[in-house]
Coordinates of C-alpha atoms in Angstrom, one line a residue:
I1 CA -26.3 57.1 106.3
I2 CA -25.2 59.1 103.3
S3 CA -21.6 61.6 103.8
G4 CA -18.7 62.9 102.6
F5 CA -19.1 64.1 98.8
Q6 CA -16.3 66.3 97.9
N7 CA -17.8 67.1 94.4
R8 CA -21.0 69.3 94.0
A9 CA -23.8 68.1 92.2
T10 CA -27.5 69.1 91.4
T11 CA -29.0 65.8 92.4
T12 CA -28.3 62.5 93.1
N13 CA -29.9 58.8 92.8
V14 CA -28.9 56.7 95.4
N15 CA -29.6 52.6 94.8
I16 CA -28.9 50.6 97.4
S17 CA -29.8 46.4 97.6
W18 CA -28.4 43.4 99.3
E19 CA -30.0 39.9 100.2
F20 CA -31.3 39.1 103.4
D21 CA -33.5 36.1 105.2
Q22 CA -36.7 37.4 103.5
G23 CA -35.7 38.4 100.2
G24 CA -34.4 42.0 99.0
I25 CA -35.0 45.4 99.7
E26 CA -34.6 48.1 97.3
V27 CA -34.3 51.9 97.6
T28 CA -34.6 55.1 95.2
S29 CA -34.5 58.3 96.5
P30 CA -33.6 61.6 94.8
V31 CA -31.7 63.9 97.1
K32 CA -31.4 67.6 96.0
I33 CA -27.5 68.7 97.1
P34 CA -27.7 72.3 98.8
E35 CA -25.8 74.8 97.1
G36 CA -22.9 76.8 98.9
G37 CA -19.9 75.3 100.1
D38 CA -18.6 71.8 100.6
Y39 CA -21.0 68.9 100.7
D40 CA -20.4 67.9 104.2
E41 CA -24.2 67.2 105.7
N42 CA -25.8 63.8 106.5
F43 CA -29.2 62.2 105.5
T44 CA -31.0 59.7 106.7
L45 CA -33.5 57.8 104.4
T46 CA -36.5 55.4 105.3
L47 CA -36.0 52.0 103.3
E48 CA -39.3 50.0 102.2
M49 CA -38.5 46.7 102.5
V50 CA -39.6 45.0 99.3
Q51 CA -39.7 40.8 98.6
S52 CA -38.4 41.0 95.1
S53 CA -37.3 37.0 94.9
G54 CA -39.7 34.0 94.3
K55 CA -42.2 33.5 91.6
S56 CA -43.8 36.5 89.9
N57 CA -47.6 35.2 90.0
I58 CA -49.2 34.3 93.4
P59 CA -51.7 31.6 92.4
L60 CA -54.7 33.5 93.9
Y61 CA -58.2 34.7 92.7
V62 CA -59.2 37.9 94.3
G63 CA -62.7 38.7 93.9
F64 CA -66.2 39.6 95.6
V65 CA -68.6 37.4 97.3
N66 CA -71.9 37.8 95.0
C67 CA -72.5 41.6 94.4
N68 CA -69.5 44.4 94.5
K69 CA -72.1 47.3 94.8
V70 CA -72.3 49.7 97.7
L71 CA -75.0 52.2 98.1
N72 CA -74.3 56.0 98.1
T73 CA -77.7 57.0 99.8
Y74 CA -76.3 58.6 102.4
D75 CA -77.0 56.9 105.4
E76 CA -77.6 53.3 104.2
A77 CA -74.8 51.1 105.6
S78 CA -73.7 48.5 103.3
S79 CA -71.2 45.8 103.2
L80 CA -69.1 43.0 101.2
Q81 CA -67.0 40.0 101.2
L82 CA -63.6 39.8 99.4
R83 CA -62.7 36.3 98.3
L84 CA -59.3 35.0 98.2
T85 CA -59.1 31.7 96.5
N86 CA -56.2 29.2 95.7
T87 CA -56.2 28.4 92.4
N88 CA -53.6 25.8 92.5
L89 CA -54.5 22.2 91.7
P90 CA -54.0 19.4 94.2
T91 CA -51.6 17.6 92.1
A92 CA -49.3 20.8 91.3
A93 CA -46.0 20.9 92.8
D94 CA -46.1 23.2 96.1
P95 CA -50.0 23.4 95.8
D96 CA -50.4 25.5 99.3
I97 CA -49.9 28.9 99.6
T98 CA -48.2 29.4 103.2
F99 CA -48.6 33.0 104.9
H100 CA -45.7 32.9 107.4
Y101 CA -45.7 34.0 110.9
D102 CA -42.6 35.1 112.6
E103 CA -42.4 36.2 116.2
D104 CA -40.7 39.7 114.7
I105 CA -43.9 41.1 113.5
N106 CA -42.4 42.9 110.9
L107 CA -40.8 39.6 109.2
S108 CA -44.4 38.0 109.1
S109 CA -46.4 37.5 105.9
Q110 CA -49.0 40.7 105.2
L111 CA -52.1 41.3 103.5
V112 CA -53.1 44.8 103.3
V113 CA -56.0 46.6 102.4
T114 CA -56.1 50.3 101.0
L115 CA -59.0 52.4 100.2
E116 CA -58.9 55.7 98.8
V117 CA -60.6 58.5 100.7
G118 CA -61.5 62.2 99.9
T119 CA -64.3 64.8 99.7
A120 CA -66.8 64.0 96.7
A121 CA -65.6 67.2 94.7
D122 CA -62.2 66.6 95.0
V123 CA -62.1 63.2 94.7
P124 CA -65.2 61.7 93.4
W125 CA -63.6 58.3 92.4
A126 CA -62.9 57.5 96.0
L127 CA -65.2 55.4 98.3
G128 CA -66.0 58.0 100.6
T129 CA -64.6 60.8 102.6
Q130 CA -61.9 59.9 105.3
D131 CA -64.6 59.8 108.2
Q132 CA -66.6 57.6 106.3
V133 CA -64.2 55.1 105.3
N134 CA -62.4 55.1 108.7
N135 CA -65.7 54.0 110.4
I136 CA -65.5 50.9 107.8
S137 CA -65.2 47.8 110.0
I138 CA -62.7 45.1 107.9
S139 CA -61.7 41.8 109.4
I140 CA -60.8 38.3 108.4
P141 CA -63.1 35.6 109.7
G142 CA -61.7 33.1 112.2
E143 CA -58.7 32.9 114.7
Q144 CA -55.8 32.6 112.5
W145 CA -55.4 36.4 111.6
Q146 CA -55.0 39.6 113.7
Q147 CA -54.8 43.2 112.3
N148 CA -51.4 44.6 112.8
G149 CA -51.8 48.1 114.6
D150 CA -54.2 50.6 114.0
I151 CA -55.8 52.1 110.6
E152 CA -52.8 53.8 108.6
T153 CA -53.0 57.2 106.5
I154 CA -51.3 57.2 103.7
Q155 CA -50.3 61.1 102.6
V156 CA -49.4 62.8 99.5
D157 CA -48.3 66.5 99.9
G158 CA -49.4 66.3 103.5
V159 CA -52.9 65.4 102.3
V160 CA -54.7 61.8 103.3
Q161 CA -55.2 59.7 100.3
G162 CA -55.9 56.7 101.4
L163 CA -56.2 54.2 104.8
Q164 CA -55.0 51.2 105.0
W165 CA -55.7 48.0 106.9
T166 CA -52.6 45.3 107.6
F167 CA -53.2 41.8 108.8
I168 CA -50.5 39.2 109.7
P169 CA -51.2 35.5 111.0
Q170 CA -52.0 35.5 114.5
D171 CA -49.5 33.1 116.2
A172 CA -49.0 30.5 113.6
D173 CA -48.1 29.8 109.8
V174 CA -51.6 30.3 108.0
V175 CA -51.9 27.6 105.1
L176 CA -54.3 28.3 102.2
A177 CA -54.7 24.7 100.6
A178 CA -55.3 24.5 97.0
R179 CA -58.8 25.4 95.9
K180 CA -59.7 26.9 99.0
T181 CA -60.8 30.2 100.1
M182 CA -60.6 32.6 102.6
L183 CA -62.7 35.7 103.2
I184 CA -62.3 39.5 104.2
N185 CA -65.3 41.0 105.7
L186 CA -65.9 44.9 105.1
G187 CA -68.9 46.3 107.2
N188 CA -70.6 49.7 107.7
I189 CA -69.7 50.8 104.6
V190 CA -71.5 54.3 104.3
T191 CA -71.0 56.8 101.1
A192 CA -72.5 59.7 99.4
H193 CA -70.2 59.8 96.4
P194 CA -71.2 59.9 93.0
T195 CA -72.0 56.6 91.7
G196 CA -69.2 55.0 90.1
E197 CA -66.3 52.7 90.7
A198 CA -63.8 52.9 93.8
N199 CA -60.9 50.8 94.0
L200 CA -59.7 48.4 96.9
Y201 CA -55.9 47.5 96.9
L202 CA -54.9 44.2 98.3
N203 CA -51.1 44.0 98.8
Y204 CA -49.7 40.7 99.7
Q205 CA -45.9 40.8 101.2
Y206 CA -43.3 38.3 102.2
V207 CA -45.3 35.6 101.5
P208 CA -42.9 32.7 101.0
G209 CA -42.1 31.5 97.5
Y210 CA -43.5 34.5 95.8
K211 CA -42.9 38.3 95.1
D212 CA -44.9 41.1 96.7
G213 CA -47.8 41.9 94.5
Q214 CA -51.0 43.6 94.7
F215 CA -54.6 42.9 93.6
V216 CA -56.9 45.9 92.9
C217 CA -60.7 45.1 92.9
Q218 CA -63.6 47.3 91.7
I219 CA -65.9 48.2 94.5
E220 CA -69.1 50.2 92.4
K221 CA -70.9 53.1 94.2
A222 CA -74.6 53.0 93.0
P223 CA -78.1 53.6 94.5
L224 CA -79.4 50.4 93.0
T225 CA -78.2 46.8 94.0
F226 CA -78.8 43.3 92.7
D227 CA -78.3 39.8 94.2
D228 CA -82.0 37.6 94.9
K229 CA -84.0 40.9 94.7
V230 CA -83.6 44.3 93.4
R231 CA -83.3 46.8 96.1
V232 CA -83.0 50.6 95.4
G233 CA -81.4 52.6 98.3
T234 CA -81.5 49.8 100.9
R235 CA -80.7 46.4 101.6
Q236 CA -83.4 45.4 103.8
K237 CA -84.8 42.0 102.7
L238 CA -88.9 42.6 102.3
D239 CA -91.3 40.5 100.3
G240 CA -91.2 41.0 96.7
L241 CA -88.7 41.5 94.3
L242 CA -88.0 45.4 94.2
T243 CA -87.5 47.3 97.6
V244 CA -87.2 50.7 97.2
K245 CA -86.1 53.4 100.4
N246 CA -87.8 56.6 100.5
G247 CA -90.2 56.2 97.5
I248 CA -90.3 56.4 93.6
S249 CA -90.2 59.3 91.5
L250 CA -90.7 59.1 88.1
D251 CA -89.5 61.4 85.2
D252 CA -91.9 62.3 82.7
P253 CA -92.8 60.5 80.8
G254 CA -92.9 57.7 83.5
D255 CA -94.9 54.8 84.2
I256 CA -95.0 51.5 86.1
Q257 CA -96.5 48.8 84.1
H258 CA -96.7 45.3 85.3
E259 CA -98.5 42.6 83.0
K260 CA -99.8 40.6 86.0
G261 CA -99.5 40.8 89.6
A262 CA -100.6 43.2 92.6
L263 CA -98.8 46.5 94.2
N264 CA -98.8 45.4 97.8
F265 CA -97.8 48.2 100.6
G266 CA -97.2 45.8 103.6
D267 CA -99.5 45.3 106.7
T268 CA -98.8 48.9 108.6
K269 CA -101.8 51.0 108.6
R270 CA -101.0 54.4 107.3
Q271 CA -101.6 56.2 104.2
M272 CA -99.6 54.7 101.7
I273 CA -100.1 57.0 98.7
N274 CA -99.6 60.9 98.4
L275 CA -100.9 61.7 95.2
W276 CA -100.1 65.5 95.7
Q277 CA -98.5 65.9 99.0
E278 CA -100.2 64.4 102.2
A279 CA -103.7 66.3 101.6
H280 CA -104.7 64.1 99.0
G281 CA -103.9 60.4 99.3
I282 CA -105.0 57.1 99.7
G283 CA -104.5 55.1 103.4
V284 CA -105.7 52.6 105.4
Q285 CA -107.1 52.6 109.2
D286 CA -108.5 49.8 111.1
S287 CA -111.4 47.9 108.7
T288 CA -111.1 51.4 106.6
T289 CA -109.7 52.3 103.3
Y290 CA -110.2 56.1 103.0
L291 CA -109.3 58.6 100.1
R292 CA -108.4 61.8 101.2
T293 CA -108.5 65.3 99.4
G294 CA -108.2 69.0 100.2
T295 CA -111.6 69.9 98.2
Q296 CA -113.3 67.7 96.3
F297 CA -113.7 64.1 94.2
A298 CA -114.2 63.9 90.6
W299 CA -114.8 60.6 88.7
Y300 CA -114.3 61.3 84.8
K301 CA -115.1 59.0 81.8
K302 CA -112.8 59.0 79.1
G303 CA -111.1 62.6 78.4
T304 CA -107.2 63.8 78.9
H305 CA -105.6 65.5 81.7
S306 CA -106.8 69.2 82.5
D307 CA -105.3 71.4 85.5
D308 CA -108.7 73.5 85.7
Q309 CA -111.1 72.2 88.7
L310 CA -113.7 69.6 87.6
S311 CA -112.7 69.6 84.1
P312 CA -112.8 66.1 82.4
G313 CA -110.5 67.3 79.5
D314 CA -111.2 67.0 75.8
G315 CA -113.7 64.3 74.9
G316 CA -114.3 63.8 78.7
T317 CA -117.2 63.4 80.4
V318 CA -118.1 64.2 84.4
L319 CA -120.1 61.1 86.0
M320 CA -119.7 61.8 89.8
V321 CA -118.6 64.7 91.9
L322 CA -118.4 64.7 95.6
T323 CA -118.2 68.4 97.1
N324 CA -118.3 68.9 100.9
A325 CA -120.5 65.5 101.5
S326 CA -122.5 66.4 98.8
L327 CA -122.8 64.0 95.9
D328 CA -123.6 64.8 92.3
V329 CA -123.9 62.2 89.6
N330 CA -124.1 62.7 86.0
G331 CA -126.3 59.8 85.5
R332 CA -128.9 57.4 87.2
I333 CA -128.2 55.9 90.7
K334 CA -129.5 52.0 91.0
D335 CA -129.8 50.2 94.0
K336 CA -130.2 46.1 93.3
T337 CA -133.9 46.4 92.6
G338 CA -133.8 49.1 90.1
Y339 CA -133.4 53.1 89.9
V340 CA -133.3 54.5 93.2
I341 CA -135.9 57.7 91.8
P342 CA -137.2 56.5 88.2
V343 CA -137.7 59.3 85.9
G344 CA -141.5 60.5 85.8
T345 CA -141.9 60.3 89.3
I346 CA -144.2 62.6 91.0
V347 CA -144.0 63.7 94.4
P348 CA -145.4 66.9 96.7
Y349 CA -143.0 69.3 97.2
A350 CA -143.2 72.3 99.7
G351 CA -141.0 74.5 97.9
S352 CA -141.9 77.3 95.3
S353 CA -139.5 76.6 92.8
A354 CA -138.4 72.6 91.6
P355 CA -134.8 71.4 92.5
E356 CA -132.4 70.7 90.1
G357 CA -133.4 67.4 88.1
W358 CA -137.1 68.3 88.8
L359 CA -139.7 70.0 87.1
I360 CA -143.2 72.0 88.7
C361 CA -146.4 69.6 87.4
N362 CA -147.9 72.6 85.6
G363 CA -149.0 71.4 82.1
A364 CA -145.5 73.4 80.5
S365 CA -144.8 72.3 77.0
L366 CA -141.3 70.7 76.9
N367 CA -139.2 70.0 73.8
Q368 CA -139.0 66.4 73.2
T369 CA -135.1 66.4 72.5
E370 CA -134.1 68.6 75.5
H371 CA -135.8 66.3 77.9
Q372 CA -135.8 63.1 76.1
D373 CA -135.5 60.9 79.1
L374 CA -139.1 62.0 80.6
F375 CA -140.5 61.9 76.9
D376 CA -139.7 58.4 76.9
V377 CA -141.7 57.9 80.2
I378 CA -144.7 60.0 79.7
G379 CA -144.8 60.6 75.8
T380 CA -147.7 62.7 74.7
N381 CA -150.6 61.0 77.7
Y382 CA -150.7 64.7 79.2
G383 CA -151.0 66.7 76.0
G384 CA -148.5 67.8 72.9
D385 CA -147.5 66.6 69.5
G386 CA -144.4 64.9 68.0
D387 CA -142.3 67.9 68.7
N388 CA -143.2 68.6 72.1
F389 CA -145.0 67.0 74.7
N390 CA -147.0 68.8 78.4
L391 CA -145.9 68.0 81.6
P392 CA -149.0 66.8 84.1
N393 CA -150.9 69.7 85.2
L394 CA -151.8 69.7 88.8
K395 CA -152.2 73.0 89.4
G396 CA -155.7 73.2 91.6
R397 CA -155.7 69.1 91.6
V398 CA -154.9 66.0 92.9
P399 CA -153.8 62.8 91.3
V400 CA -155.9 59.6 91.7
G401 CA -154.7 56.0 90.7
K402 CA -155.4 54.7 86.9
N403 CA -158.0 51.7 87.1
D404 CA -160.3 50.2 84.3
G405 CA -163.3 51.9 85.4
T406 CA -163.7 55.6 85.1
F407 CA -160.1 56.6 85.4
S408 CA -158.8 54.2 82.8
T409 CA -157.0 57.0 80.3
L410 CA -153.7 58.6 81.7
G411 CA -154.2 62.3 81.7
K412 CA -158.0 62.5 82.0
M413 CA -159.0 65.3 84.2
G414 CA -162.2 65.8 86.0
G415 CA -163.7 66.9 89.2
E416 CA -165.3 70.6 90.4
E417 CA -164.5 72.3 93.5
T418 CA -167.9 73.5 93.8
H419 CA -171.5 72.1 92.4
K420 CA -175.0 72.7 92.1
L421 CA -177.4 70.1 92.8
T422 CA -180.1 69.1 89.7
T423 CA -183.3 67.5 90.3
E424 CA -182.1 64.5 89.2
E425 CA -179.5 64.4 91.9
M426 CA -181.9 64.4 94.9
P427 CA -182.7 61.5 96.3
P428 CA -186.3 60.0 97.8
H429 CA -187.4 62.2 101.0
S430 CA -190.5 63.2 103.1
H431 CA -191.2 66.3 105.0
E432 CA -193.5 66.9 107.5
V433 CA -196.7 69.0 107.2
T434 CA -198.4 71.0 109.8
D435 CA -202.1 72.0 108.9
P436 CA -203.5 74.8 111.3
G437 CA -207.2 73.5 109.7
H438 CA -208.9 73.9 106.0
I439 CA -212.1 73.0 104.4
H440 CA -212.5 70.3 101.6
N441 CA -215.3 70.5 99.4
I442 CA -216.7 66.8 98.3
A443 CA -218.9 66.6 95.4
V444 CA -221.8 63.9 96.0
R445 CA -224.3 62.4 93.6
D446 CA -227.6 62.6 94.5
G447 CA -229.0 60.0 97.1
T448 CA -225.7 59.1 97.2
A449 CA -222.6 60.1 99.8
M450 CA -219.1 59.2 99.5
G451 CA -217.5 57.5 102.1
H452 CA -215.0 59.2 104.6
V453 CA -212.9 58.7 107.2
G454 CA -214.2 61.2 110.5
T455 CA -217.4 62.5 111.3
G456 CA -220.0 64.9 109.7
N457 CA -223.0 64.4 107.4
A458 CA -223.1 63.5 103.9
S459 CA -225.5 65.9 101.5
Q460 CA -226.0 67.1 98.2
S461 CA -223.9 70.1 99.3
A462 CA -222.1 70.0 102.3
T463 CA -219.2 70.7 104.1
Y464 CA -216.7 68.5 105.9
G465 CA -214.2 69.7 108.7
T466 CA -211.2 67.9 110.0
N467 CA -210.8 69.8 112.9
N468 CA -207.1 70.0 112.7
S469 CA -206.7 66.1 112.8
N470 CA -204.0 64.3 110.6
T471 CA -205.1 64.2 107.2
N472 CA -202.7 61.2 106.8
I473 CA -202.0 63.1 103.0
T474 CA -198.8 61.3 101.6
I475 CA -197.2 63.2 98.4
N476 CA -194.6 60.6 97.0
S477 CA -191.8 61.5 94.5
A478 CA -194.2 61.9 91.7
G479 CA -196.2 64.5 93.7
G480 CA -197.4 67.6 92.8
I481 CA -195.1 69.3 95.2
S482 CA -192.1 71.2 93.6
K483 CA -189.9 74.3 93.5
D484 CA -189.6 76.9 90.7
G485 CA -187.1 75.9 88.1
E486 CA -186.5 79.9 87.7
S487 CA -185.5 80.0 91.4
E488 CA -181.9 80.4 92.7
V489 CA -179.8 77.3 93.2
K490 CA -176.7 78.2 95.2
P491 CA -173.5 75.7 94.3
H492 CA -172.0 74.1 97.5
N493 CA -168.1 73.5 98.7
N494 CA -167.1 70.2 97.1
L495 CA -163.4 70.3 98.8
Q496 CA -162.2 67.9 101.0
P497 CA -159.6 69.5 103.7
Y498 CA -156.5 70.4 101.9
L499 CA -153.2 72.2 102.0
T500 CA -151.7 74.0 99.0
I501 CA -148.3 72.4 97.9
N502 CA -146.1 72.2 94.7
Y503 CA -146.1 68.6 92.9
I504 CA -142.8 68.0 91.2
I505 CA -141.9 65.4 88.4
K506 CA -138.4 63.9 88.0
S507 CA -136.9 64.8 84.4

């Protein structure tokens, strides 16, 4: 208590110090003297106890185990371990560091952890907001230490600037022997503050033989962590070296390159790759790998990217297009034995015009260069010259298989719809003749009669009647019955039953 000042002054500095069991305290507090009248008021000052006796440098090394990084990805919790190591050698004088226990906890040795807090806009270097940091769990493993009271706030001008945790020995002195370590665990660290460093302050107080002091350790806030694996935005230990939470986005130009190895998406059935939103992607179902598109698929050879639909870009070629379950191939399709439909194949076709990739077999003349594939197959077998060639002409005709006889030449044409029979085409045949009766004149020599079959008399001049009997007259093929060649011979139908249809050839 300070009182009884008789002389006026604008400011005053009061320094009070004295020795006591645990060391010394020192207080410095500027006080502005009220104006007007004699100074006769009382002021109560809170004194902070500081141990200023003992060695200045405590033989402690303080640092993080493995990684000092925490993820600043909003919702991913991180954890850290702070390691305190007695750097004394066992052979040193007084090698141990003793943290004193006293029933009066205010006289016990203390380890105080302080973290800065604030909003990302106002204090971007802080570890997190007050709420985020308040949810961090800080503990010292084992049963030798206890937290002294609740988390305390540090305020400057009424604004909370930091939170601190104080630890004291549980119920006995804690000895940290030479070359031994102790750990402080920090868990549930969640932050969205900008990438960069935040400070962790570790104060040690009232350690016998050493002045009070402080260590400052940097905590790195970053979306990327390294230890035995590389993890981005997560600490899950999945298979592989790199684990990324919520996907990878690449700036332009951005490439993923790997000389060897494979891209592994795990064993969960789902759409693994969204090429352009979910409507265009690649995924896996039961025993099925699928490609998903909103419109159509296209396969290009070479070229460059173009935003235009079904455009292979400069220098590119469309190899295949799949649209509404229709497959368009810019090439020839083969199975294990060869082309599915070879060029030059001729098939009946019920349509009135040829479908795409086919031509009507109408004997048309084609340019060799424009139809090179078809020319290579049929050449000029069906007509044409060096620059042009003709299609097979099946108008009003049917095809016949090539052989080594009559049909030995490709392109040979023959046959007729109707036909007039010639005499040579007449086969041997017989006719029945009905004779109503007639007379045969027979010439005989005097005294001599010709032999005949039947009844009658022979004389020099006589008649012979057959009485409508069978004459047994036969006319052979060279006989005297003939038809007048000038008479009309009508052609007969030479067609098999037919159906008119087009023939088409694969071009």
